[in-house]
PDB file of C-alpha atoms in Angstrom:
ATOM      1  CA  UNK L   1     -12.652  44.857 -48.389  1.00  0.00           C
ATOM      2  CA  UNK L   2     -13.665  42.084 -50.742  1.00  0.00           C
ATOM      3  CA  UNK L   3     -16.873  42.536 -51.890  1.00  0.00           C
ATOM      4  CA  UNK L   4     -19.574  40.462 -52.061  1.00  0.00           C
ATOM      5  CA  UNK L   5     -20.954  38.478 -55.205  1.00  0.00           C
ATOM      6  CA  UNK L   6     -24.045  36.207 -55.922  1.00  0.00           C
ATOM      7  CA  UNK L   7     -23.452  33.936 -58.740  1.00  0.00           C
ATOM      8  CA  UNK L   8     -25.362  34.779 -61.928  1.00  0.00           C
ATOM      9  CA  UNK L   9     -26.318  37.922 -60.809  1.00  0.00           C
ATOM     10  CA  UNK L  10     -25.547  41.010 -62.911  1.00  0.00           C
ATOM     11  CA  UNK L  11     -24.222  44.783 -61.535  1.00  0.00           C
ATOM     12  CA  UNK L  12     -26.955  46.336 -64.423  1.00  0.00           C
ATOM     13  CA  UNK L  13     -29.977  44.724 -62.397  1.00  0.00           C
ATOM     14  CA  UNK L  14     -31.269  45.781 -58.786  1.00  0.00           C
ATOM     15  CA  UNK L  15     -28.944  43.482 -56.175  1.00  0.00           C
ATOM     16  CA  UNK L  16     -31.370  40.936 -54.629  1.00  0.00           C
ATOM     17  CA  UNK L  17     -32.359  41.065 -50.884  1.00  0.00           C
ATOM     18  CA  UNK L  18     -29.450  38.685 -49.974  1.00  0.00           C
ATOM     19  CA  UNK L  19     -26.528  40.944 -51.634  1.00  0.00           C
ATOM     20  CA  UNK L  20     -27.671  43.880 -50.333  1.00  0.00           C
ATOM     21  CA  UNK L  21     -27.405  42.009 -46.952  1.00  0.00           C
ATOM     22  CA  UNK L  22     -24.356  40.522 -47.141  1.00  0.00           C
ATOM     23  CA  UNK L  23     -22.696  44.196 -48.708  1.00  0.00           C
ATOM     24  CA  UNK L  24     -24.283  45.514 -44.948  1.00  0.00           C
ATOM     25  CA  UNK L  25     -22.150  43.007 -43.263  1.00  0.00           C
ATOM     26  CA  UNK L  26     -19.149  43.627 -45.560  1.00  0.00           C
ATOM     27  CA  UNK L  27     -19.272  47.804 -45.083  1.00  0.00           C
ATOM     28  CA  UNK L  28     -19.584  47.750 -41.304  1.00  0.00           C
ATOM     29  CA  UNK L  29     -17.816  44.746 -40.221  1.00  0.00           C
ATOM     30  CA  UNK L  30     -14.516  42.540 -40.320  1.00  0.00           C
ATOM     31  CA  UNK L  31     -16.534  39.414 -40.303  1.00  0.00           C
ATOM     32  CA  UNK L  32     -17.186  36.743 -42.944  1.00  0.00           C
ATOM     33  CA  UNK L  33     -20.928  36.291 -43.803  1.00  0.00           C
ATOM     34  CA  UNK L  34     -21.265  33.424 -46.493  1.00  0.00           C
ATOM     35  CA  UNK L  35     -24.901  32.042 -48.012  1.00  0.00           C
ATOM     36  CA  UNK L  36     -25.020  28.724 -49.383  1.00  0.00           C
ATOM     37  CA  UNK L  37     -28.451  27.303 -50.913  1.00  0.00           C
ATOM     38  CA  UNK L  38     -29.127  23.902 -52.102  1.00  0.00           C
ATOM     39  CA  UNK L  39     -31.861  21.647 -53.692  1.00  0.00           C
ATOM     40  CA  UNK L  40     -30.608  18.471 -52.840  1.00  0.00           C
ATOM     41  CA  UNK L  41     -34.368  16.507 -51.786  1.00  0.00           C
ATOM     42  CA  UNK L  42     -32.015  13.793 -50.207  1.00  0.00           C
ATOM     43  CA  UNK L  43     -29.737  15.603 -48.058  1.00  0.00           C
ATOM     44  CA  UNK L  44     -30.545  14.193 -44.650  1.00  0.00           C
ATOM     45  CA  UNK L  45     -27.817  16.124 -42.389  1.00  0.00           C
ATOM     46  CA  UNK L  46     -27.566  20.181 -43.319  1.00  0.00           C
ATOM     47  CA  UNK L  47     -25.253  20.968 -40.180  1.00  0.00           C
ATOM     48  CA  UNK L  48     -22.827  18.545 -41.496  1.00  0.00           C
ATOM     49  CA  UNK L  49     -23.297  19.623 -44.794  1.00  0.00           C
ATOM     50  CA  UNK L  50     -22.745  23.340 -43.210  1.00  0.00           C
ATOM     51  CA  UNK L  51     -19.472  22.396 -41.247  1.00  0.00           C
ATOM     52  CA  UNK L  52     -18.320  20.615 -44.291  1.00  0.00           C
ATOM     53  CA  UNK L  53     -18.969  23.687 -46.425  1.00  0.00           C
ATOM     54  CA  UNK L  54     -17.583  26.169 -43.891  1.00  0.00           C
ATOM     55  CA  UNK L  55     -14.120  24.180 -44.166  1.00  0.00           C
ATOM     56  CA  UNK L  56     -14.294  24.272 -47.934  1.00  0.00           C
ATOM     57  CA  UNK L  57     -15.168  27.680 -48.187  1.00  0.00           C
ATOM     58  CA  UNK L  58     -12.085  28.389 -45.900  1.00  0.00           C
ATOM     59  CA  UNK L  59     -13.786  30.289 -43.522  1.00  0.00           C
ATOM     60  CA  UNK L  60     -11.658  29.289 -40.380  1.00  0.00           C
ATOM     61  CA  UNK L  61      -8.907  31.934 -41.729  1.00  0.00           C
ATOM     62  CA  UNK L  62     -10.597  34.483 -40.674  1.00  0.00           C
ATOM     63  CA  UNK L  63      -8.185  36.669 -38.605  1.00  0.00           C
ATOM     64  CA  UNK L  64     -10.686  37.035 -35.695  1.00  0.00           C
ATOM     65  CA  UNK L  65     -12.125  33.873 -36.456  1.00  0.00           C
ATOM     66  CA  UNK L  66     -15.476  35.930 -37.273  1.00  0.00           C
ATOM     67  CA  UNK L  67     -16.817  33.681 -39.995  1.00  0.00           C
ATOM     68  CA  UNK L  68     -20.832  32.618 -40.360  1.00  0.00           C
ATOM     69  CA  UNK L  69     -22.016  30.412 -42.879  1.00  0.00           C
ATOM     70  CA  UNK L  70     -25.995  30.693 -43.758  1.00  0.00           C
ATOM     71  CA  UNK L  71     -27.063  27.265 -45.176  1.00  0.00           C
ATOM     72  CA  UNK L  72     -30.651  26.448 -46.317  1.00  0.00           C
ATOM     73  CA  UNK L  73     -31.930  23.343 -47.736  1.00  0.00           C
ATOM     74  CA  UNK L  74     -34.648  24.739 -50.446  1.00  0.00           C
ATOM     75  CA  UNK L  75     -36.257  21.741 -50.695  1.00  0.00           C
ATOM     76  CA  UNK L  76     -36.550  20.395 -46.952  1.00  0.00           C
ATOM     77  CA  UNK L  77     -36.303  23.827 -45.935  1.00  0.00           C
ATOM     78  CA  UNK L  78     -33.937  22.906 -43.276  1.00  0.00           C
ATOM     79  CA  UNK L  79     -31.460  25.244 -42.356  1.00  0.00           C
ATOM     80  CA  UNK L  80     -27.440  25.459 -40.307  1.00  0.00           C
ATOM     81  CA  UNK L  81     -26.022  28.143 -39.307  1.00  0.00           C
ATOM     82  CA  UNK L  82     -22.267  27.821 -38.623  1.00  0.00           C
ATOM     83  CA  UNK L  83     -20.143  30.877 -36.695  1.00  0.00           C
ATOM     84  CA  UNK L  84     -16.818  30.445 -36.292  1.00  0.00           C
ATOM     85  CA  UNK L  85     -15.196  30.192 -32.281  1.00  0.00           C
ATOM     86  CA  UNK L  86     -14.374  34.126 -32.225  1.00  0.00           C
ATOM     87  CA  UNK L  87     -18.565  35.079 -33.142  1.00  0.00           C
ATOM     88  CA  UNK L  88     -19.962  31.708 -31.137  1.00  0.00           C
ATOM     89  CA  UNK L  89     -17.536  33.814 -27.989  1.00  0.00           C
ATOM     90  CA  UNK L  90     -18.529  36.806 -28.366  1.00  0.00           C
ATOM     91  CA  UNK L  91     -22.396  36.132 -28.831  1.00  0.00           C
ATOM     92  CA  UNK L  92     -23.054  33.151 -27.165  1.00  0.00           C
ATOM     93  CA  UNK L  93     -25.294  30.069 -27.546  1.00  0.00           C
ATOM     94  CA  UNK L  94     -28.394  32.397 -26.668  1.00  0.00           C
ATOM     95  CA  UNK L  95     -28.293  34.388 -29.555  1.00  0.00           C
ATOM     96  CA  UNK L  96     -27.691  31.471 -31.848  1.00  0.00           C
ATOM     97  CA  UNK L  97     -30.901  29.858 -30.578  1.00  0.00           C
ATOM     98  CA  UNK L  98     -33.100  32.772 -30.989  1.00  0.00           C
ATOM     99  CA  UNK L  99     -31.952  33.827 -34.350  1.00  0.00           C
ATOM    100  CA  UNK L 100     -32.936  30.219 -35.382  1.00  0.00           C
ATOM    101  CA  UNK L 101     -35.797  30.874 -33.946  1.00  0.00           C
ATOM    102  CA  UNK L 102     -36.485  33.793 -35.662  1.00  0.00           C
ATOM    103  CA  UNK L 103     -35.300  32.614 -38.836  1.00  0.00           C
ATOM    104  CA  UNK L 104     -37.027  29.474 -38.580  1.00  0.00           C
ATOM    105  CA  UNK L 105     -40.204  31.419 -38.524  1.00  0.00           C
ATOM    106  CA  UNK L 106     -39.475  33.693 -41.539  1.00  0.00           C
ATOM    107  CA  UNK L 107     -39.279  31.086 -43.459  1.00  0.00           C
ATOM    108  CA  UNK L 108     -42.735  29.882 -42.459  1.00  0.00           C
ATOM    109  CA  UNK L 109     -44.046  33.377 -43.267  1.00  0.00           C
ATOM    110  CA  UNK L 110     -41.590  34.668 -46.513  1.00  0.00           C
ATOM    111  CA  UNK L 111     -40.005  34.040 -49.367  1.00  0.00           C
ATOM    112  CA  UNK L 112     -36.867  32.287 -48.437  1.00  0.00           C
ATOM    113  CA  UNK L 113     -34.655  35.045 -49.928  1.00  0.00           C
ATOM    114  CA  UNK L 114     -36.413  37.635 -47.844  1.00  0.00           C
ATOM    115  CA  UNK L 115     -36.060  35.363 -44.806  1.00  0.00           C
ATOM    116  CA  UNK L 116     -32.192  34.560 -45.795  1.00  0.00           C
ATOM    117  CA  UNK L 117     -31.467  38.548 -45.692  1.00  0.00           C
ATOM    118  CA  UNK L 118     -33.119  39.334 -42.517  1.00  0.00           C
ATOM    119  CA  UNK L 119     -31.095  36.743 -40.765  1.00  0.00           C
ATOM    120  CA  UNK L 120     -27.898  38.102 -42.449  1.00  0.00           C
ATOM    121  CA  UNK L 121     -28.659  41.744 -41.644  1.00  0.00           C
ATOM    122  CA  UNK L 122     -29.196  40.416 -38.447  1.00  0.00           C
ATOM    123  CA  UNK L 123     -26.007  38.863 -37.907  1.00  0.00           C
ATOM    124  CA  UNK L 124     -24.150  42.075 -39.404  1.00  0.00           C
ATOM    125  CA  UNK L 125     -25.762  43.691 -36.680  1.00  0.00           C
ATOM    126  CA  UNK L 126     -24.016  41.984 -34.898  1.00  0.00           C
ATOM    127  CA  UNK L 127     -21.058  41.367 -36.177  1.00  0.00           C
ATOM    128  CA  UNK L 128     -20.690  45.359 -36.646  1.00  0.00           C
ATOM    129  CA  UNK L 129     -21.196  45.729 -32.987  1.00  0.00           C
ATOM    130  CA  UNK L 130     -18.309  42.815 -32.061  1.00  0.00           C
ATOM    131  CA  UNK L 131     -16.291  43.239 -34.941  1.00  0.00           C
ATOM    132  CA  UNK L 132     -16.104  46.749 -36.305  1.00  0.00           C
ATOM    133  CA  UNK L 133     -14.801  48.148 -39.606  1.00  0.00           C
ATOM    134  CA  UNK L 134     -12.526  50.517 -38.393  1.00  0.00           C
TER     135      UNK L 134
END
């Protein structure tokens, strides 16, 4: 199990929301969870930004094809998330559509980094149920 790191961030301080979120997914799960934040003020397309990320990040080699990518836009405060085919099956376009929902809303009411790991834990829910850690 490959654990999970946040740039800049240092072992000897308290992990941030987001790592402890994406160490959750990692402990009870087989799938990918990946965060990506950017400042870009011009960026006019975040899911293709997201879809070209997911490819660079490699996250269609997933064995189950479990993979999500969590992108936010800081400064538009637009948002993609991408799940790879074997999540998007075994969830459904439903769930995708609430937890944007959802997510869309904590970011209205939260700091983003408290809004990013709620939607992580969220999907490592998930993912824990679908695709267990054995």
């Amino acid at each position: 199990m490959r654990s999970p790191k946040v740039e800049g961030a240092s072992e000897e301080h308290e992990p941030t929301p987001i790592l402890r979120a994406l160490r959750f997914v990692a402990k009870k799960s087989t799938g990918e969870v990946r965060v990506h934040v950017s400042r870009d003020r011009f960026e006019k397309d975040p899911m293709g930004t997201a879809l070209r990320l997911f490819e660079e990040f490699g996250m269609t080699r997933t064995t189950d094809r479990n993979a999500v990518l969590v992108y936010l836009n800081r400064a538009t405060r637009r948002f993609a998330v991408i799940a790879d085919e074997g999540v998007h099956r075994a969830v459904g376009q439903k769930y995708w559509d609430g937890l944007a929902a959802n997510f869309s809303e904590d970011l209205r009411g939260t700091h983003f980094e408290n809004a990013i790991a709620l939607l992580v834990f969220s999907v490592g829910t998930t993912l824990a149920k679908k695709f267990p850690r054995d």
